[in-house]
């Protein structure tokens, strides 16, 4: 199955340095993604992967440790003995104390020996180390034009901290060298948002306020916080999912067609959307944002504890595990159209989707034809499109219309070619394709927009609204959309 010799890529030497080389992200996501790229013949053949961490280990110890970790990844992504052996030939390990300039000097010497065409520094460490590592890489001269640095979220916890990180990064690297990851942008389904809108002429004339009544973006998780309680409790759903993933999806739905498919052309348009979002006043936060926290309940038939009973969560935590909000994009295309965003842990289903609700016909002549069309863009676990229409059954019931839908399943249509988000993003980082990475001004604008919400919650003594695990969140989320005469998709 390993296909590295038939790689479609021209030979390009690269070094990928993974800071945080023994961390969860590395073995759960990055190494399996790199292995998949290797297996699919997508990893340029002349490469080295260097894992960096604090503890001393030899290359062979690291390889043996990683092979053990692979047993825990999903079976389809596990290498055979023979595949692992060939993949492991790319793997190296280096012990580093990230505060020690001397350790960077010896890393530089290791890289210089090879002088690869491309060097990618992937920061899969705790975020407080980003400024330290970037500054040290710059000071040691590991910031030449062939170097790119990849930064994982969370990038800051508010606007000032995000600016601080961006400022240190900018001191060492040019903007085109700094790749901020939002793994949602690497999902094939999210790629399809661009394809749907800008590769097809069909929807564009309808993609505006005259035809669309509201848009709903739902990122629902059935899982709870698991063992990440201490991390999650400092973050909450707004910072974890809305400031990044949900807003990125909103920008892709609402942006104007970019003049080209270049990274900056796309990012300029996304930034305009972020700047057009209706700013939150304290009154708007109270009216248009619902925060919730899960209590004990039943998920997939099993009883599960509430958030406050999870390990490493303080018993009096005010952290939200659910957010629903209403916003508007204040421009000619979208004026007055509500955009509803909703995300939460321990919800009734594990799914992500965008529902574009069209306006009803202006003058209904068929009885029972009040239902409007809608386009459901399914992001996960299934990846597809459903266009809901009304049609005559032709069963002798006069003019009665029934809802039907056109159903397109991308997983089935393109099964063999689907590439996971991290695989895609890692290959883009190596190849220097920036389209799917977030520019610093986008990221800061997203923080600027959520700031008033964080501020209002910081001063609100009311705890988040409770909801039972396994439901769709607090009833206030339904009341919020009902004020506009709307309902969430699952309540239709
Ligand atoms: C991460 C969040 O960014 O995205 C997690 O930190 C969340 O809390 C995850 O579970 C969801 O990603 P996916 O790809 O499983 O939808």
mmCIF file with all atom_site columns, N, CA and C in Angstrom, residues 203-258:
data_model
loop_
_atom_site.group_PDB
_atom_site.id
_atom_site.type_symbol
_atom_site.label_atom_id
_atom_site.label_alt_id
_atom_site.label_comp_id
_atom_site.label_asym_id
_atom_site.label_entity_id
_atom_site.label_seq_id
_atom_site.pdbx_PDB_ins_code
_atom_site.Cartn_x
_atom_site.Cartn_y
_atom_site.Cartn_z
_atom_site.occupancy
_atom_site.B_iso_or_equiv
_atom_site.pdbx_formal_charge
_atom_site.auth_seq_id
_atom_site.auth_comp_id
_atom_site.auth_asym_id
_atom_site.auth_atom_id
_atom_site.pdbx_PDB_model_num
ATOM 1   N N  . UNK A 1 203 ? -25.909 28.818 -7.459 1.00 0.00 ? 203 UNK A N  1
ATOM 2   C CA . UNK A 1 203 ? -26.404 29.425 -6.224 1.00 0.00 ? 203 UNK A CA 1
ATOM 3   C C  . UNK A 1 203 ? -26.147 30.926 -6.115 1.00 0.00 ? 203 UNK A C  1
ATOM 4   N N  . UNK A 1 204 ? -25.136 31.416 -6.819 1.00 0.00 ? 204 UNK A N  1
ATOM 5   C CA . UNK A 1 204 ? -24.720 32.802 -6.606 1.00 0.00 ? 204 UNK A CA 1
ATOM 6   C C  . UNK A 1 204 ? -25.870 33.812 -6.703 1.00 0.00 ? 204 UNK A C  1
ATOM 7   N N  . UNK A 1 205 ? -26.759 33.715 -7.724 1.00 0.00 ? 205 UNK A N  1
ATOM 8   C CA . UNK A 1 205 ? -27.832 34.728 -7.787 1.00 0.00 ? 205 UNK A CA 1
ATOM 9   C C  . UNK A 1 205 ? -28.779 34.664 -6.580 1.00 0.00 ? 205 UNK A C  1
ATOM 10  N N  . UNK A 1 206 ? -28.824 33.503 -5.927 1.00 0.00 ? 206 UNK A N  1
ATOM 11  C CA . UNK A 1 206 ? -29.732 33.349 -4.778 1.00 0.00 ? 206 UNK A CA 1
ATOM 12  C C  . UNK A 1 206 ? -29.046 33.655 -3.449 1.00 0.00 ? 206 UNK A C  1
ATOM 13  N N  . UNK A 1 207 ? -27.738 33.804 -3.496 1.00 0.00 ? 207 UNK A N  1
ATOM 14  C CA . UNK A 1 207 ? -26.945 33.859 -2.259 1.00 0.00 ? 207 UNK A CA 1
ATOM 15  C C  . UNK A 1 207 ? -26.960 35.270 -1.684 1.00 0.00 ? 207 UNK A C  1
ATOM 16  N N  . UNK A 1 208 ? -28.138 35.720 -1.242 1.00 0.00 ? 208 UNK A N  1
ATOM 17  C CA . UNK A 1 208 ? -28.274 37.104 -0.784 1.00 0.00 ? 208 UNK A CA 1
ATOM 18  C C  . UNK A 1 208 ? -29.587 37.274 -0.031 1.00 0.00 ? 208 UNK A C  1
ATOM 19  N N  . UNK A 1 209 ? -29.695 38.431 0.544  1.00 0.00 ? 209 UNK A N  1
ATOM 20  C CA . UNK A 1 209 ? -30.824 38.724 1.444  1.00 0.00 ? 209 UNK A CA 1
ATOM 21  C C  . UNK A 1 209 ? -32.187 38.576 0.763  1.00 0.00 ? 209 UNK A C  1
ATOM 22  N N  . UNK A 1 210 ? -32.250 38.857 -0.550 1.00 0.00 ? 210 UNK A N  1
ATOM 23  C CA . UNK A 1 210 ? -33.543 38.797 -1.229 1.00 0.00 ? 210 UNK A CA 1
ATOM 24  C C  . UNK A 1 210 ? -34.094 37.365 -1.242 1.00 0.00 ? 210 UNK A C  1
ATOM 25  N N  . UNK A 1 211 ? -33.212 36.361 -1.212 1.00 0.00 ? 211 UNK A N  1
ATOM 26  C CA . UNK A 1 211 ? -33.666 34.971 -1.338 1.00 0.00 ? 211 UNK A CA 1
ATOM 27  C C  . UNK A 1 211 ? -33.495 34.156 -0.057 1.00 0.00 ? 211 UNK A C  1
ATOM 28  N N  . UNK A 1 212 ? -32.632 34.611 0.845  1.00 0.00 ? 212 UNK A N  1
ATOM 29  C CA . UNK A 1 212 ? -32.309 33.787 2.024  1.00 0.00 ? 212 UNK A CA 1
ATOM 30  C C  . UNK A 1 212 ? -32.903 34.433 3.268  1.00 0.00 ? 212 UNK A C  1
ATOM 31  N N  . UNK A 1 213 ? -33.601 33.631 4.073  1.00 0.00 ? 213 UNK A N  1
ATOM 32  C CA . UNK A 1 213 ? -34.226 34.218 5.267  1.00 0.00 ? 213 UNK A CA 1
ATOM 33  C C  . UNK A 1 213 ? -33.314 34.130 6.490  1.00 0.00 ? 213 UNK A C  1
ATOM 34  N N  . UNK A 1 214 ? -32.567 33.038 6.632  1.00 0.00 ? 214 UNK A N  1
ATOM 35  C CA . UNK A 1 214 ? -31.626 32.940 7.761  1.00 0.00 ? 214 UNK A CA 1
ATOM 36  C C  . UNK A 1 214 ? -30.645 31.808 7.501  1.00 0.00 ? 214 UNK A C  1
ATOM 37  N N  . UNK A 1 215 ? -29.536 31.857 8.218  1.00 0.00 ? 215 UNK A N  1
ATOM 38  C CA . UNK A 1 215 ? -28.498 30.821 8.067  1.00 0.00 ? 215 UNK A CA 1
ATOM 39  C C  . UNK A 1 215 ? -28.136 30.304 9.462  1.00 0.00 ? 215 UNK A C  1
ATOM 40  N N  . UNK A 1 216 ? -28.079 28.983 9.590  1.00 0.00 ? 216 UNK A N  1
ATOM 41  C CA . UNK A 1 216 ? -27.775 28.373 10.893 1.00 0.00 ? 216 UNK A CA 1
ATOM 42  C C  . UNK A 1 216 ? -26.504 27.539 10.779 1.00 0.00 ? 216 UNK A C  1
ATOM 43  N N  . UNK A 1 217 ? -25.565 27.805 11.665 1.00 0.00 ? 217 UNK A N  1
ATOM 44  C CA . UNK A 1 217 ? -24.330 27.003 11.687 1.00 0.00 ? 217 UNK A CA 1
ATOM 45  C C  . UNK A 1 217 ? -24.294 26.262 13.021 1.00 0.00 ? 217 UNK A C  1
ATOM 46  N N  . UNK A 1 218 ? -24.315 24.944 12.981 1.00 0.00 ? 218 UNK A N  1
ATOM 47  C CA . UNK A 1 218 ? -24.317 24.141 14.211 1.00 0.00 ? 218 UNK A CA 1
ATOM 48  C C  . UNK A 1 218 ? -23.087 23.239 14.252 1.00 0.00 ? 218 UNK A C  1
ATOM 49  N N  . UNK A 1 219 ? -22.310 23.361 15.309 1.00 0.00 ? 219 UNK A N  1
ATOM 50  C CA . UNK A 1 219 ? -21.182 22.449 15.537 1.00 0.00 ? 219 UNK A CA 1
ATOM 51  C C  . UNK A 1 219 ? -21.476 21.734 16.849 1.00 0.00 ? 219 UNK A C  1
ATOM 52  N N  . UNK A 1 220 ? -22.105 20.575 16.745 1.00 0.00 ? 220 UNK A N  1
ATOM 53  C CA . UNK A 1 220 ? -22.595 19.893 17.950 1.00 0.00 ? 220 UNK A CA 1
ATOM 54  C C  . UNK A 1 220 ? -21.726 18.691 18.264 1.00 0.00 ? 220 UNK A C  1
ATOM 55  N N  . UNK A 1 221 ? -21.399 18.547 19.539 1.00 0.00 ? 221 UNK A N  1
ATOM 56  C CA . UNK A 1 221 ? -20.635 17.378 19.977 1.00 0.00 ? 221 UNK A CA 1
ATOM 57  C C  . UNK A 1 221 ? -21.438 16.607 21.007 1.00 0.00 ? 221 UNK A C  1
ATOM 58  N N  . UNK A 1 222 ? -21.466 15.284 20.876 1.00 0.00 ? 222 UNK A N  1
ATOM 59  C CA . UNK A 1 222 ? -22.126 14.457 21.890 1.00 0.00 ? 222 UNK A CA 1
ATOM 60  C C  . UNK A 1 222 ? -21.150 14.192 23.039 1.00 0.00 ? 222 UNK A C  1
ATOM 61  N N  . UNK A 1 223 ? -19.854 14.335 22.757 1.00 0.00 ? 223 UNK A N  1
ATOM 62  C CA . UNK A 1 223 ? -18.832 14.081 23.778 1.00 0.00 ? 223 UNK A CA 1
ATOM 63  C C  . UNK A 1 223 ? -18.838 15.192 24.822 1.00 0.00 ? 223 UNK A C  1
ATOM 64  N N  . UNK A 1 224 ? -18.346 14.836 26.026 1.00 0.00 ? 224 UNK A N  1
ATOM 65  C CA . UNK A 1 224 ? -18.162 15.853 27.061 1.00 0.00 ? 224 UNK A CA 1
ATOM 66  C C  . UNK A 1 224 ? -16.718 16.345 27.014 1.00 0.00 ? 224 UNK A C  1
ATOM 67  N N  . UNK A 1 225 ? -16.241 16.907 28.122 1.00 0.00 ? 225 UNK A N  1
ATOM 68  C CA . UNK A 1 225 ? -14.867 17.417 28.095 1.00 0.00 ? 225 UNK A CA 1
ATOM 69  C C  . UNK A 1 225 ? -13.847 16.321 28.366 1.00 0.00 ? 225 UNK A C  1
ATOM 70  N N  . UNK A 1 226 ? -14.295 15.146 28.761 1.00 0.00 ? 226 UNK A N  1
ATOM 71  C CA . UNK A 1 226 ? -13.385 14.012 28.968 1.00 0.00 ? 226 UNK A CA 1
ATOM 72  C C  . UNK A 1 226 ? -12.315 14.350 29.979 1.00 0.00 ? 226 UNK A C  1
ATOM 73  N N  . UNK A 1 227 ? -11.057 14.043 29.633 1.00 0.00 ? 227 UNK A N  1
ATOM 74  C CA . UNK A 1 227 ? -9.967  14.281 30.598 1.00 0.00 ? 227 UNK A CA 1
ATOM 75  C C  . UNK A 1 227 ? -9.375  15.679 30.449 1.00 0.00 ? 227 UNK A C  1
ATOM 76  N N  . UNK A 1 228 ? -9.974  16.511 29.569 1.00 0.00 ? 228 UNK A N  1
ATOM 77  C CA . UNK A 1 228 ? -9.403  17.850 29.333 1.00 0.00 ? 228 UNK A CA 1
ATOM 78  C C  . UNK A 1 228 ? -10.024 18.916 30.228 1.00 0.00 ? 228 UNK A C  1
ATOM 79  N N  . UNK A 1 229 ? -10.636 18.498 31.360 1.00 0.00 ? 229 UNK A N  1
ATOM 80  C CA . UNK A 1 229 ? -11.389 19.433 32.196 1.00 0.00 ? 229 UNK A CA 1
ATOM 81  C C  . UNK A 1 229 ? -10.631 20.690 32.582 1.00 0.00 ? 229 UNK A C  1
ATOM 82  N N  . UNK A 1 230 ? -9.374  20.535 33.033 1.00 0.00 ? 230 UNK A N  1
ATOM 83  C CA . UNK A 1 230 ? -8.637  21.716 33.507 1.00 0.00 ? 230 UNK A CA 1
ATOM 84  C C  . UNK A 1 230 ? -8.353  22.678 32.359 1.00 0.00 ? 230 UNK A C  1
ATOM 85  N N  . UNK A 1 231 ? -7.982  22.124 31.180 1.00 0.00 ? 231 UNK A N  1
ATOM 86  C CA . UNK A 1 231 ? -7.727  22.967 30.016 1.00 0.00 ? 231 UNK A CA 1
ATOM 87  C C  . UNK A 1 231 ? -9.026  23.671 29.591 1.00 0.00 ? 231 UNK A C  1
ATOM 88  N N  . UNK A 1 232 ? -10.079 22.863 29.439 1.00 0.00 ? 232 UNK A N  1
ATOM 89  C CA . UNK A 1 232 ? -11.328 23.401 28.904 1.00 0.00 ? 232 UNK A CA 1
ATOM 90  C C  . UNK A 1 232 ? -11.907 24.467 29.827 1.00 0.00 ? 232 UNK A C  1
ATOM 91  N N  . UNK A 1 233 ? -11.757 24.236 31.128 1.00 0.00 ? 233 UNK A N  1
ATOM 92  C CA . UNK A 1 233 ? -12.384 25.168 32.067 1.00 0.00 ? 233 UNK A CA 1
ATOM 93  C C  . UNK A 1 233 ? -11.813 26.581 31.960 1.00 0.00 ? 233 UNK A C  1
ATOM 94  N N  . UNK A 1 234 ? -10.571 26.694 31.482 1.00 0.00 ? 234 UNK A N  1
ATOM 95  C CA . UNK A 1 234 ? -9.987  28.027 31.320 1.00 0.00 ? 234 UNK A CA 1
ATOM 96  C C  . UNK A 1 234 ? -10.389 28.644 29.982 1.00 0.00 ? 234 UNK A C  1
ATOM 97  N N  . UNK A 1 235 ? -11.044 27.872 29.145 1.00 0.00 ? 235 UNK A N  1
ATOM 98  C CA . UNK A 1 235 ? -11.299 28.319 27.771 1.00 0.00 ? 235 UNK A CA 1
ATOM 99  C C  . UNK A 1 235 ? -12.794 28.548 27.514 1.00 0.00 ? 235 UNK A C  1
ATOM 100 N N  . UNK A 1 236 ? -13.579 27.462 27.617 1.00 0.00 ? 236 UNK A N  1
ATOM 101 C CA . UNK A 1 236 ? -15.014 27.568 27.362 1.00 0.00 ? 236 UNK A CA 1
ATOM 102 C C  . UNK A 1 236 ? -15.336 27.537 25.873 1.00 0.00 ? 236 UNK A C  1
ATOM 103 N N  . UNK A 1 237 ? -16.620 27.326 25.584 1.00 0.00 ? 237 UNK A N  1
ATOM 104 C CA . UNK A 1 237 ? -17.048 27.068 24.198 1.00 0.00 ? 237 UNK A CA 1
ATOM 105 C C  . UNK A 1 237 ? -16.846 28.271 23.273 1.00 0.00 ? 237 UNK A C  1
ATOM 106 N N  . UNK A 1 238 ? -16.993 29.486 23.801 1.00 0.00 ? 238 UNK A N  1
ATOM 107 C CA . UNK A 1 238 ? -16.859 30.663 22.925 1.00 0.00 ? 238 UNK A CA 1
ATOM 108 C C  . UNK A 1 238 ? -15.444 30.744 22.342 1.00 0.00 ? 238 UNK A C  1
ATOM 109 N N  . UNK A 1 239 ? -14.441 30.568 23.233 1.00 0.00 ? 239 UNK A N  1
ATOM 110 C CA . UNK A 1 239 ? -13.053 30.631 22.752 1.00 0.00 ? 239 UNK A CA 1
ATOM 111 C C  . UNK A 1 239 ? -12.661 29.358 21.998 1.00 0.00 ? 239 UNK A C  1
ATOM 112 N N  . UNK A 1 240 ? -13.199 28.222 22.444 1.00 0.00 ? 240 UNK A N  1
ATOM 113 C CA . UNK A 1 240 ? -12.777 26.927 21.893 1.00 0.00 ? 240 UNK A CA 1
ATOM 114 C C  . UNK A 1 240 ? -13.324 26.693 20.485 1.00 0.00 ? 240 UNK A C  1
ATOM 115 N N  . UNK A 1 241 ? -14.560 27.116 20.240 1.00 0.00 ? 241 UNK A N  1
ATOM 116 C CA . UNK A 1 241 ? -15.215 26.746 18.977 1.00 0.00 ? 241 UNK A CA 1
ATOM 117 C C  . UNK A 1 241 ? -15.754 27.929 18.169 1.00 0.00 ? 241 UNK A C  1
ATOM 118 N N  . UNK A 1 242 ? -16.211 28.994 18.869 1.00 0.00 ? 242 UNK A N  1
ATOM 119 C CA . UNK A 1 242 ? -16.883 30.078 18.122 1.00 0.00 ? 242 UNK A CA 1
ATOM 120 C C  . UNK A 1 242 ? -15.871 31.038 17.517 1.00 0.00 ? 242 UNK A C  1
ATOM 121 N N  . UNK A 1 243 ? -14.920 31.511 18.341 1.00 0.00 ? 243 UNK A N  1
ATOM 122 C CA . UNK A 1 243 ? -13.968 32.531 17.879 1.00 0.00 ? 243 UNK A CA 1
ATOM 123 C C  . UNK A 1 243 ? -13.199 32.047 16.642 1.00 0.00 ? 243 UNK A C  1
ATOM 124 N N  . UNK A 1 244 ? -13.066 30.753 16.486 1.00 0.00 ? 244 UNK A N  1
ATOM 125 C CA . UNK A 1 244 ? -12.263 30.227 15.379 1.00 0.00 ? 244 UNK A CA 1
ATOM 126 C C  . UNK A 1 244 ? -13.140 29.445 14.397 1.00 0.00 ? 244 UNK A C  1
ATOM 127 N N  . UNK A 1 245 ? -13.470 28.178 14.752 1.00 0.00 ? 245 UNK A N  1
ATOM 128 C CA . UNK A 1 245 ? -14.120 27.299 13.770 1.00 0.00 ? 245 UNK A CA 1
ATOM 129 C C  . UNK A 1 245 ? -15.441 27.879 13.240 1.00 0.00 ? 245 UNK A C  1
ATOM 130 N N  . UNK A 1 246 ? -16.337 28.269 14.144 1.00 0.00 ? 246 UNK A N  1
ATOM 131 C CA . UNK A 1 246 ? -17.663 28.720 13.685 1.00 0.00 ? 246 UNK A CA 1
ATOM 132 C C  . UNK A 1 246 ? -17.540 30.005 12.876 1.00 0.00 ? 246 UNK A C  1
ATOM 133 N N  . UNK A 1 247 ? -16.673 30.920 13.309 1.00 0.00 ? 247 UNK A N  1
ATOM 134 C CA . UNK A 1 247 ? -16.533 32.175 12.558 1.00 0.00 ? 247 UNK A CA 1
ATOM 135 C C  . UNK A 1 247 ? -15.874 31.947 11.204 1.00 0.00 ? 247 UNK A C  1
ATOM 136 N N  . UNK A 1 248 ? -14.947 31.007 11.145 1.00 0.00 ? 248 UNK A N  1
ATOM 137 C CA . UNK A 1 248 ? -14.335 30.707 9.848  1.00 0.00 ? 248 UNK A CA 1
ATOM 138 C C  . UNK A 1 248 ? -15.388 30.179 8.878  1.00 0.00 ? 248 UNK A C  1
ATOM 139 N N  . UNK A 1 249 ? -16.290 29.327 9.378  1.00 0.00 ? 249 UNK A N  1
ATOM 140 C CA . UNK A 1 249 ? -17.355 28.812 8.509  1.00 0.00 ? 249 UNK A CA 1
ATOM 141 C C  . UNK A 1 249 ? -18.260 29.958 8.065  1.00 0.00 ? 249 UNK A C  1
ATOM 142 N N  . UNK A 1 250 ? -18.578 30.842 9.004  1.00 0.00 ? 250 UNK A N  1
ATOM 143 C CA . UNK A 1 250 ? -19.442 31.971 8.651  1.00 0.00 ? 250 UNK A CA 1
ATOM 144 C C  . UNK A 1 250 ? -18.796 32.817 7.543  1.00 0.00 ? 250 UNK A C  1
ATOM 145 N N  . UNK A 1 251 ? -17.486 33.041 7.670  1.00 0.00 ? 251 UNK A N  1
ATOM 146 C CA . UNK A 1 251 ? -16.848 33.881 6.646  1.00 0.00 ? 251 UNK A CA 1
ATOM 147 C C  . UNK A 1 251 ? -16.919 33.205 5.278  1.00 0.00 ? 251 UNK A C  1
ATOM 148 N N  . UNK A 1 252 ? -16.800 31.875 5.269  1.00 0.00 ? 252 UNK A N  1
ATOM 149 C CA . UNK A 1 252 ? -16.817 31.191 3.968  1.00 0.00 ? 252 UNK A CA 1
ATOM 150 C C  . UNK A 1 252 ? -18.208 31.187 3.341  1.00 0.00 ? 252 UNK A C  1
ATOM 151 N N  . UNK A 1 253 ? -19.221 31.220 4.198  1.00 0.00 ? 253 UNK A N  1
ATOM 152 C CA . UNK A 1 253 ? -20.591 31.286 3.687  1.00 0.00 ? 253 UNK A CA 1
ATOM 153 C C  . UNK A 1 253 ? -20.912 32.702 3.200  1.00 0.00 ? 253 UNK A C  1
ATOM 154 N N  . UNK A 1 254 ? -20.410 33.708 3.930  1.00 0.00 ? 254 UNK A N  1
ATOM 155 C CA . UNK A 1 254 ? -20.868 35.080 3.670  1.00 0.00 ? 254 UNK A CA 1
ATOM 156 C C  . UNK A 1 254 ? -19.954 35.888 2.770  1.00 0.00 ? 254 UNK A C  1
ATOM 157 N N  . UNK A 1 255 ? -18.706 35.419 2.522  1.00 0.00 ? 255 UNK A N  1
ATOM 158 C CA . UNK A 1 255 ? -17.744 36.260 1.795  1.00 0.00 ? 255 UNK A CA 1
ATOM 159 C C  . UNK A 1 255 ? -18.174 36.529 0.359  1.00 0.00 ? 255 UNK A C  1
ATOM 160 N N  . UNK A 1 256 ? -17.660 37.633 -0.185 1.00 0.00 ? 256 UNK A N  1
ATOM 161 C CA . UNK A 1 256 ? -17.856 37.930 -1.604 1.00 0.00 ? 256 UNK A CA 1
ATOM 162 C C  . UNK A 1 256 ? -16.938 37.023 -2.426 1.00 0.00 ? 256 UNK A C  1
ATOM 163 N N  . UNK A 1 257 ? -17.285 36.765 -3.674 1.00 0.00 ? 257 UNK A N  1
ATOM 164 C CA . UNK A 1 257 ? -16.378 35.956 -4.499 1.00 0.00 ? 257 UNK A CA 1
ATOM 165 C C  . UNK A 1 257 ? -15.021 36.650 -4.587 1.00 0.00 ? 257 UNK A C  1
ATOM 166 N N  . UNK A 1 258 ? -13.929 35.946 -4.250 1.00 0.00 ? 258 UNK A N  1
ATOM 167 C CA . UNK A 1 258 ? -12.612 36.594 -4.340 1.00 0.00 ? 258 UNK A CA 1
ATOM 168 C C  . UNK A 1 258 ? -12.184 36.704 -5.805 1.00 0.00 ? 258 UNK A C  1
#
